[in-house]
Coordinates of C-alpha atoms in Angstrom, one line a residue:
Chain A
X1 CA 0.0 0.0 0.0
X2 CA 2.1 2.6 -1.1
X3 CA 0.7 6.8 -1.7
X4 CA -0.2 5.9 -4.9
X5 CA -2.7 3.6 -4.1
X6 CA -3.9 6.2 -1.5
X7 CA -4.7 8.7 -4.0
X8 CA -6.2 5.5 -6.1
X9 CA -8.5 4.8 -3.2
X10 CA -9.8 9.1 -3.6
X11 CA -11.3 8.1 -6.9
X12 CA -13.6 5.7 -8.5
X13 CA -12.0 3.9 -11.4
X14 CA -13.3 4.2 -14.7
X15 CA -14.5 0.7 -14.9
X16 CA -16.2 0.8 -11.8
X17 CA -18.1 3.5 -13.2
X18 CA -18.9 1.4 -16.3
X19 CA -19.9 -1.4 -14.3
X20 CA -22.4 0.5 -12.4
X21 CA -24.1 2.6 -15.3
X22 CA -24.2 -1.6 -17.0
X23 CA -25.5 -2.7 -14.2
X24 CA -28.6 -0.2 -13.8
X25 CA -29.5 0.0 -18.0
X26 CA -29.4 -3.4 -18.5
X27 CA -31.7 -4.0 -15.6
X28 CA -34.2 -1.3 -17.4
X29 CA -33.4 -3.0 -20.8
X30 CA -34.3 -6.2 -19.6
X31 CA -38.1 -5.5 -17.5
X32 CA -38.7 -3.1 -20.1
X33 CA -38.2 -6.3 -22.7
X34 CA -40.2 -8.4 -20.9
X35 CA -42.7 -5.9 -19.6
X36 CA -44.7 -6.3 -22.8
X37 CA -47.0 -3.8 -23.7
X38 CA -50.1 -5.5 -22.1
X39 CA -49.2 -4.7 -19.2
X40 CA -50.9 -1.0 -18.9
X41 CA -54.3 -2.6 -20.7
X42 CA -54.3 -5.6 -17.9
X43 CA -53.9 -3.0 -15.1
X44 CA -57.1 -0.7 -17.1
X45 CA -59.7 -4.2 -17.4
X46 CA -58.9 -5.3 -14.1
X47 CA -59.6 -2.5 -12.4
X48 CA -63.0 -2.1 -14.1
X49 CA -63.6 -5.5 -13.0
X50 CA -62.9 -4.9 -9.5
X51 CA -64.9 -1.3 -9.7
X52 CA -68.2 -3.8 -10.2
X53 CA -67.8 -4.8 -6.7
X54 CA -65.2 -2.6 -4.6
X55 CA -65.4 1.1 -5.0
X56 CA -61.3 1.8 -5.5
X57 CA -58.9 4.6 -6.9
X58 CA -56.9 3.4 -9.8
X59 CA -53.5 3.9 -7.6
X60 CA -55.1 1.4 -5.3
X61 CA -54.1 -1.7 -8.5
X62 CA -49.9 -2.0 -8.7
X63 CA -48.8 -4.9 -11.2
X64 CA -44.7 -5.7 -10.9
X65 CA -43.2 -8.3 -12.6
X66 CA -40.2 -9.2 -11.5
X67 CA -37.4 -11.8 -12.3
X68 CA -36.3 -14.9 -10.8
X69 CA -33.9 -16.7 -11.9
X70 CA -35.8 -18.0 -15.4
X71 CA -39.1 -17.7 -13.8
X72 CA -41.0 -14.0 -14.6
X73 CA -43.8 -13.2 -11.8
X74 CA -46.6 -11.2 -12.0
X75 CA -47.0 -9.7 -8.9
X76 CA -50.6 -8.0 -8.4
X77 CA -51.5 -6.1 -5.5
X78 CA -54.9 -4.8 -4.4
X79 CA -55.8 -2.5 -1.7
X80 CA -59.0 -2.3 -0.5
X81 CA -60.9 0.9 0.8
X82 CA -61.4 0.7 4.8
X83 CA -64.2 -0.6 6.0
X84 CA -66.6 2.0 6.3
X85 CA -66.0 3.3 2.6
X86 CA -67.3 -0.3 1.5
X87 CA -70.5 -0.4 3.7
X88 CA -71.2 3.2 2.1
X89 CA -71.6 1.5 -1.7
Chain B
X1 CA -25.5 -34.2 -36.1
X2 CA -24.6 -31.2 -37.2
X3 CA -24.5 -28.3 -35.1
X4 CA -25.4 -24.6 -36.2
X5 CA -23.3 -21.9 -34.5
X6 CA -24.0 -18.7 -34.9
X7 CA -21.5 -15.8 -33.8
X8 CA -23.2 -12.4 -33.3
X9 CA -23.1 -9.2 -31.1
X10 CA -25.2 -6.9 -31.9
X11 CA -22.8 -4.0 -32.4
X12 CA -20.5 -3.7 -35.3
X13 CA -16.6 -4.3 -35.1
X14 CA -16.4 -6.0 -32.0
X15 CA -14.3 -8.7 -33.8
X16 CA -17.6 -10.8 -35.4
X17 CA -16.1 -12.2 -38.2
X18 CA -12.7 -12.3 -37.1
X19 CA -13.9 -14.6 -35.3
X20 CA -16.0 -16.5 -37.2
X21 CA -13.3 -17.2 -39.6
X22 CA -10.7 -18.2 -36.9
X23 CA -13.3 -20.6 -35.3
X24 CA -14.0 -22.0 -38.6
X25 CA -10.8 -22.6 -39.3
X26 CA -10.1 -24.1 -35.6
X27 CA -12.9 -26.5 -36.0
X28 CA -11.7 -27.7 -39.6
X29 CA -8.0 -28.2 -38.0
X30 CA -9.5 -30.0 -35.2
X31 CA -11.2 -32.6 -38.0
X32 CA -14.7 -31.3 -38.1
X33 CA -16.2 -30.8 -41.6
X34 CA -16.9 -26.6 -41.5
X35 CA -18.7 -24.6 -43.2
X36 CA -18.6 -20.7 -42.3
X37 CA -21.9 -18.6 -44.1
X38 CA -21.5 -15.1 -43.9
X39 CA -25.1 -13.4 -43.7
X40 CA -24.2 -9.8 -44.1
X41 CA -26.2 -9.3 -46.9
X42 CA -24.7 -6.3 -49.2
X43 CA -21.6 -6.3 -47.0
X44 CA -19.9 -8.8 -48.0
X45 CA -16.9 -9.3 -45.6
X46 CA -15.6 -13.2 -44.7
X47 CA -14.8 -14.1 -48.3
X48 CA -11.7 -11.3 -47.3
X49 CA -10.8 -12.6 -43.8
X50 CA -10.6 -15.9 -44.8
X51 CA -8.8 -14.9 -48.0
X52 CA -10.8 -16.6 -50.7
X53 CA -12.3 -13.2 -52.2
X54 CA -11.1 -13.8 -55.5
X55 CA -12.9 -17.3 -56.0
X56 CA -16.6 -15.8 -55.1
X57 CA -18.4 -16.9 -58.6
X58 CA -22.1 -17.6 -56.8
X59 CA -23.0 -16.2 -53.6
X60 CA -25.5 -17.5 -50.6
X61 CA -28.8 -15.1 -52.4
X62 CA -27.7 -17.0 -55.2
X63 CA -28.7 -20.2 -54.0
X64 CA -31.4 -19.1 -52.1
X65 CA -33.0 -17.7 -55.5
X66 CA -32.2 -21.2 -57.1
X67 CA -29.5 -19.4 -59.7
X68 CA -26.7 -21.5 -58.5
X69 CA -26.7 -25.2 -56.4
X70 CA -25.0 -25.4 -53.0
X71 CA -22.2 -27.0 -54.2
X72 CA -21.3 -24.8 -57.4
X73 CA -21.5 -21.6 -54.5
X74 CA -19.5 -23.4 -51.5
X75 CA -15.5 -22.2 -51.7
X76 CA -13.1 -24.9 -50.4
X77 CA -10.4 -23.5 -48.5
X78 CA -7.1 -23.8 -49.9
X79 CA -5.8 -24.6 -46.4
X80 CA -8.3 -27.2 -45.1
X81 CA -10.1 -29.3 -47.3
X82 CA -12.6 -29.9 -45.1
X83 CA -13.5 -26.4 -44.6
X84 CA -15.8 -24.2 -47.0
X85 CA -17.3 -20.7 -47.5
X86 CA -20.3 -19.6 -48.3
X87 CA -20.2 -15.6 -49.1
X88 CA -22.9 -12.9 -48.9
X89 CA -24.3 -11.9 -51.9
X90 CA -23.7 -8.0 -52.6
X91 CA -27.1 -6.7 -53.6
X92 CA -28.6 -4.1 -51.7
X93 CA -31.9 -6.0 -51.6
X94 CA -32.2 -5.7 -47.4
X95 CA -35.2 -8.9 -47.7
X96 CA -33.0 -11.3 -49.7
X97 CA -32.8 -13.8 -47.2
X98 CA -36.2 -15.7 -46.1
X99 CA -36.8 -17.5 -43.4
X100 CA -37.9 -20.5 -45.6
X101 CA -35.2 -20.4 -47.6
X102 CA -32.2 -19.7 -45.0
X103 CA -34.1 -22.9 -43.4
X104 CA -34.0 -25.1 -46.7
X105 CA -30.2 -23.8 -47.1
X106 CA -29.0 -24.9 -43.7
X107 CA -30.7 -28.4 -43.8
X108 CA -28.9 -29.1 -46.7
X109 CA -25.8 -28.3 -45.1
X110 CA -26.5 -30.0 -42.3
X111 CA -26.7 -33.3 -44.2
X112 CA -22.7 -32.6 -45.1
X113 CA -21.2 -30.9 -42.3
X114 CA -20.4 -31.1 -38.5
X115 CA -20.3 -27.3 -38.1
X116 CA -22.2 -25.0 -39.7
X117 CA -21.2 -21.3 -38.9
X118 CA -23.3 -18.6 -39.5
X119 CA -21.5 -15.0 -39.1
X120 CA -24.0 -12.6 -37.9
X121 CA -24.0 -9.1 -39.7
X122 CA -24.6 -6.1 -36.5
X123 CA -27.5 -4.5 -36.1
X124 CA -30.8 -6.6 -35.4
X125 CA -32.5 -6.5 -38.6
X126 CA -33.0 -9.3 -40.8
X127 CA -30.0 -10.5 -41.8
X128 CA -29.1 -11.1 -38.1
X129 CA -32.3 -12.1 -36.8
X130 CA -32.0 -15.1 -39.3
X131 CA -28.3 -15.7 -39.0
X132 CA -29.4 -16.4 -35.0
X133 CA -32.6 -18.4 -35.4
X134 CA -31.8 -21.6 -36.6
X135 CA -28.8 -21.5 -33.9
X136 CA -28.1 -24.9 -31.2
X137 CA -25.5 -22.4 -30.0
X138 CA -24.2 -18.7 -29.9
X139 CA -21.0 -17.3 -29.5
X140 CA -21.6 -13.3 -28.8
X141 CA -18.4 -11.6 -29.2
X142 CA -18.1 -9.0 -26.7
X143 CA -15.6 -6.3 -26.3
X144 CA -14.7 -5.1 -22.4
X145 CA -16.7 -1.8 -23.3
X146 CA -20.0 -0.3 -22.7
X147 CA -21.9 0.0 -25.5
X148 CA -21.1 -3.9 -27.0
X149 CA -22.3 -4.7 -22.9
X150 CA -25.3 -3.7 -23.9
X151 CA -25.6 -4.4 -27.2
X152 CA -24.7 -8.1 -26.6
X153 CA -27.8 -8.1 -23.6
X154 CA -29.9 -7.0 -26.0
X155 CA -28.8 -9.9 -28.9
X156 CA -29.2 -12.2 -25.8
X157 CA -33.0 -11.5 -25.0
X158 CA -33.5 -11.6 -28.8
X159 CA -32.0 -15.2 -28.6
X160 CA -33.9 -16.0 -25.8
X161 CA -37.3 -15.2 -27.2
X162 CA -37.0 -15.0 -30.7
X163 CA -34.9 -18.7 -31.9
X164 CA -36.4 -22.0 -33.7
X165 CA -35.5 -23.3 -30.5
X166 CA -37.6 -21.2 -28.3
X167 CA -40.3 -21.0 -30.2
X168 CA -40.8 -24.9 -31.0
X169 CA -40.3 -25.3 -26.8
X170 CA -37.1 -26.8 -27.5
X171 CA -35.1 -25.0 -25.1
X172 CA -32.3 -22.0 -25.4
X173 CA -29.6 -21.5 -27.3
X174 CA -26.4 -22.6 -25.7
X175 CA -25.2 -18.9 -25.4
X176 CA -21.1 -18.2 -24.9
X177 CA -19.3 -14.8 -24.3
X178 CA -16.3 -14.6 -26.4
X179 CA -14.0 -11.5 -25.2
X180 CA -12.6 -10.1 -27.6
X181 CA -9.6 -7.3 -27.3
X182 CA -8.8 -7.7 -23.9
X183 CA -6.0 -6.1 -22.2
X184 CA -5.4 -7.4 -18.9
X185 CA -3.0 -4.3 -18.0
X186 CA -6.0 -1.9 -18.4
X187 CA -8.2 -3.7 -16.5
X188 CA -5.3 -3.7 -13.5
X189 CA -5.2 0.0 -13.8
X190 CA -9.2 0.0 -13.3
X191 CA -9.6 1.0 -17.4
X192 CA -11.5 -2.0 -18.7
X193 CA -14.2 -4.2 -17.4
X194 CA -12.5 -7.8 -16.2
X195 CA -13.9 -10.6 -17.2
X196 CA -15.9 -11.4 -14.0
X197 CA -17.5 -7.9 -14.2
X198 CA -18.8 -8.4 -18.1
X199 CA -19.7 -12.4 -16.8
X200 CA -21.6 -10.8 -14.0
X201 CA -23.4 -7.9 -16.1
X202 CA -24.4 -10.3 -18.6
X203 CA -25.1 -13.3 -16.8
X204 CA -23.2 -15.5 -19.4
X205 CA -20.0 -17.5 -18.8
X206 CA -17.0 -16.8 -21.2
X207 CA -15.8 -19.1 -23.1
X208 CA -12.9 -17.4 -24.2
X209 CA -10.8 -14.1 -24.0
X210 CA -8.9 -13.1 -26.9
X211 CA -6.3 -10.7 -25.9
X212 CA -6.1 -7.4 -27.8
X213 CA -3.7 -8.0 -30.9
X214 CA -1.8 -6.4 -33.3
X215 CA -2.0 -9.7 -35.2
X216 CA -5.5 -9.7 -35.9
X217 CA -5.3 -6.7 -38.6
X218 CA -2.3 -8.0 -40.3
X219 CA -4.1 -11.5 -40.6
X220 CA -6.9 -9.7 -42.0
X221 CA -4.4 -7.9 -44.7
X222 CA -3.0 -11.1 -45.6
X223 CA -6.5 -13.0 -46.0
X224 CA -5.3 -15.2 -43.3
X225 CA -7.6 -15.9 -39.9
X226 CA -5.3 -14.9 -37.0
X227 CA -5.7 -18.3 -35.6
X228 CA -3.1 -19.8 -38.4
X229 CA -0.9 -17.2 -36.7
X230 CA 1.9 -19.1 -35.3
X231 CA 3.1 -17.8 -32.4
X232 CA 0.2 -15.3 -31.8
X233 CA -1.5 -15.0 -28.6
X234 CA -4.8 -13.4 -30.3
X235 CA -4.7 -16.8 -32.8
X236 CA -3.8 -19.5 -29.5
X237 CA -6.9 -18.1 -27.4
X238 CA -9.4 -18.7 -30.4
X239 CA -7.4 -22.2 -30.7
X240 CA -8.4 -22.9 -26.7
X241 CA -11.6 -21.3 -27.7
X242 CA -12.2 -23.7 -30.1
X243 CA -11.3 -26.9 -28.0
X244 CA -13.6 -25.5 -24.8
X245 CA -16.5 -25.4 -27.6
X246 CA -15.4 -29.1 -28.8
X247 CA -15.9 -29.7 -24.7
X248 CA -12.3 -30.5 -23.9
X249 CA -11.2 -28.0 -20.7
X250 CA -8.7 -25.8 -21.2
X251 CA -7.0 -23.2 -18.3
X252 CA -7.6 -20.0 -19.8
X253 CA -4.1 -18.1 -21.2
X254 CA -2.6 -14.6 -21.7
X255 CA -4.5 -12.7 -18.5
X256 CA -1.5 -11.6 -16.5
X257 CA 0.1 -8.5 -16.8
X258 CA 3.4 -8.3 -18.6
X259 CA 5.9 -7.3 -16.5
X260 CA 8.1 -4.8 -17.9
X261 CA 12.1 -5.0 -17.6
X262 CA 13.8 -2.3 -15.2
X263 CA 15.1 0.2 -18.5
X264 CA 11.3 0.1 -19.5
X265 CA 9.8 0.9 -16.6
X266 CA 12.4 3.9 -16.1
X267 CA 11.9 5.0 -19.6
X268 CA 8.1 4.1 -20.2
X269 CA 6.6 2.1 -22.2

C-alpha cells in the first residue's frame, strides 16, 4: 500500500463507473423487454372489473413483474378501501 | 449431427467475423467438416478474412433464388479441405434472405457438415435475426466496453425469445461470451471491465478471451484468420476457444500483466 494507491482509493475507477451505469440499464433494458406492452391494458380491465364490486382509486391496482432466476412473476396487489367506505356502496 | 453456430453481437466491429473465420478454421484443423456462411447481406466481408475473395463466382442469395446449387457456390479452403465458404451476396436488396429459404439452405448443409457457422451481420434486422434463429448455439463476441455490454444483452434476449429453438419449446440456445480485445494491464489500472465484471453484467460464462492484438489486422491484410498465426497469442486463445466449444477444458491463457524489464519501466513504455 504505497501513496499511490492512496490517492487511487480518492477516486472511482473508470471501470467501476462502467460497471455501475451496466449494471442499472441493463436491468431497465431487460423488465422493459419483458414488460410487454399489455401490461398497462391488464392493469385498465382489471380495475374495471374490481370497480363492479369494490369502489377503489386506480392507484389502489400496482402490477410488478419481476425476475427470478428464469421464472417472470406477475406480482398483483390490491388495496382495498377501509371498511366503512365499502359499507357506504 | 450437425450443429449450427452462430457468432453475433449486436454492435458492429467487436471482432464478429474475425472470429468466425478463426473458429472455422479451428474447427476444420480439429477434424470437423466446416462450413462458415456469412449473412451480411450487401456487406460482403468473410470471403476477405478468410482470404478466398477472388474465387466468389455464386453467392449465398444466389442459392437461395435457385440461380446456383450449393455446391457450385461453396469455396473450399485452400488450407483445409474440409472447410468451405459460403459468401454474402452483394445486392442491396435488405429482404433477400427468407426464413424458408435460410431454413432449406441450412438443412442441406446439415446433411454434409459437423459445423455450420453462421457469421452474424450487427445490427438486429433481418439478416441477423435469421443468422441467430436456426442456432443450437451462440457465441456473442463482446468487447470489455460499454456500449457492445449492452448491445450483446440485448442480442441475448432476442435469442432468448425470438430462436427456432424457443419457439418450437425446445429450449435455449447454448449462449457463450467470447471477449474479444482484452487487455489485462488496463483492467489492472481500473480502465477496462474484467472478465468477472462483463460475466456478472451479462449473466453469461466466457468461453474465451482473446487478448487485444496487433495480429488480428495483419491477418486480415493477408486474408489469413489470426488463428493460423503461429506464435500469436490473439490466434492460441481462439485455438483454446475452439477446444472449450469441442468440450475439452482448457486453463484459460494470456491474463497476466506483462511485467516490464527495469530500462522500461524507467523509460516508459
Amino acid at each position: 500500500m504505497g501513496l499511490l494507491d492512496y490517492f487511487r482509493s480518492q477516486k472511482k475507477s473508470s471501470a467501476e463507473s462502467a460497471r455501475e451505469r451496466l449494471t442499472i440499464i441493463i436491468q431497465q433494458q431487460r423488465t422493459s423487454a419483458s414488460t410487454t406492452d399489455y401490461l398497462p391494458m391488464l392493469k385498465r380491465e382489471l380495475l374495471e372489473v374490481i370497480r363492479k364490486y369494490v369502489k377503489i382509486e386506480p392507484e389502489a391496482v400496482q402490477i410488478k413483474v419481476h425476475q427470478e432466476d428464469d421464472n417472470e412473476m406477475l406480482e398483483l396487489s390490491v388495496t382495498l378501501p377501509p371498511q366503512s367506505a365499502k359499507a357506504d356502496s | 449431427m450437425a450443429e449450427v453456430i452462430v457468432v453475433t453481437s449486436g454492435k458492429g466491429g467487436v471482432g464478429k467475423t474475425t472470429s468466425a473465420a478463426s473458429l472455422a478454421c479451428g474447427f476444420a484443423r480439429a477434424g470437423k467438416r466446416t462450413v462458415v456462411i456469412d449473412f451480411d447481406i450487401g456487406l460482403r466481408n468473410l470471403d476477405l478474412i478468410m482470404g478466398c475473395e477472388r474465387r466468389v463466382v455464386y453467392d449465398f442469395v444466389n442459392v437461395l433464388h435457385g440461380d446456383a446449387a450449393l455446391n457450385q457456390a461453396l469455396i473450399r479452403d485452400k488450407r483445409y479441405e474440409n472447410l468451405s465458404v459460403l459468401a454474402a451476396s452483394q445486392t442491396k436488396d435488405k429482404d433477400a434472405l427468407s426464413k424458408d429459404g435460410v431454413a432449406r439452405v441450412l438443412d442441406e448443409l446439415k446433411r454434409d457438415f459437423d459445423i455450420v457457422m453462421c457469421d452474424s451481420p450487427a445490427g438486429i434486422e433481418q439478416g441477423a435475426h435469421l443468422a441467430m434463429y436456426f442456432a443450437d448455439r451462440a457465441v456473442v463476441v463482446v468487447n470489455p466496453e460499454v456500449s457492445s455490454v449492452r448491445d450483446s444483452d440485448r442480442m441475448l434476449g432476442l435469442m432468448a425469445s425470438k430462436s427456432q429453438r424457443a419457439e418450437e419449446g425446445r429450449g435455449r440456445i447454448v449462449e457463450h461470451l467470447l471477449l474479444t480485445r482484452y487487455s489485462p494491464e488496463r483492467v489492472e489500472r481500473g480502465e477496462m471491465l474484467s472478465i468477472k465484471d462483463v460475466e456478472d453484467i451479462l449473466g453469461v460464462k466466457v468461453i474465451g478471451v482473446v487478448p487485444e492484438s496487433p495480429d488480428v489486422l495483419m491477418c486480415s491484410n493477408e486474408g489469413v484468420p489470426v488463428i493460423l498465426r503461429d506464435g500469436s497469442e490473439a490466434g492460441m486463445a481462439y485455438e483454446d476457444t475452439v477446444q472449450r466449444l469441442l468440450g475439452n477444458d482448457r486453463p484459460f491463457r494470456f491474463l497476466d500483466v506483462k511485467k516490464k524489464g527495469l530500462l522500461q519501466r524507467l523509460f516508459g513504455s
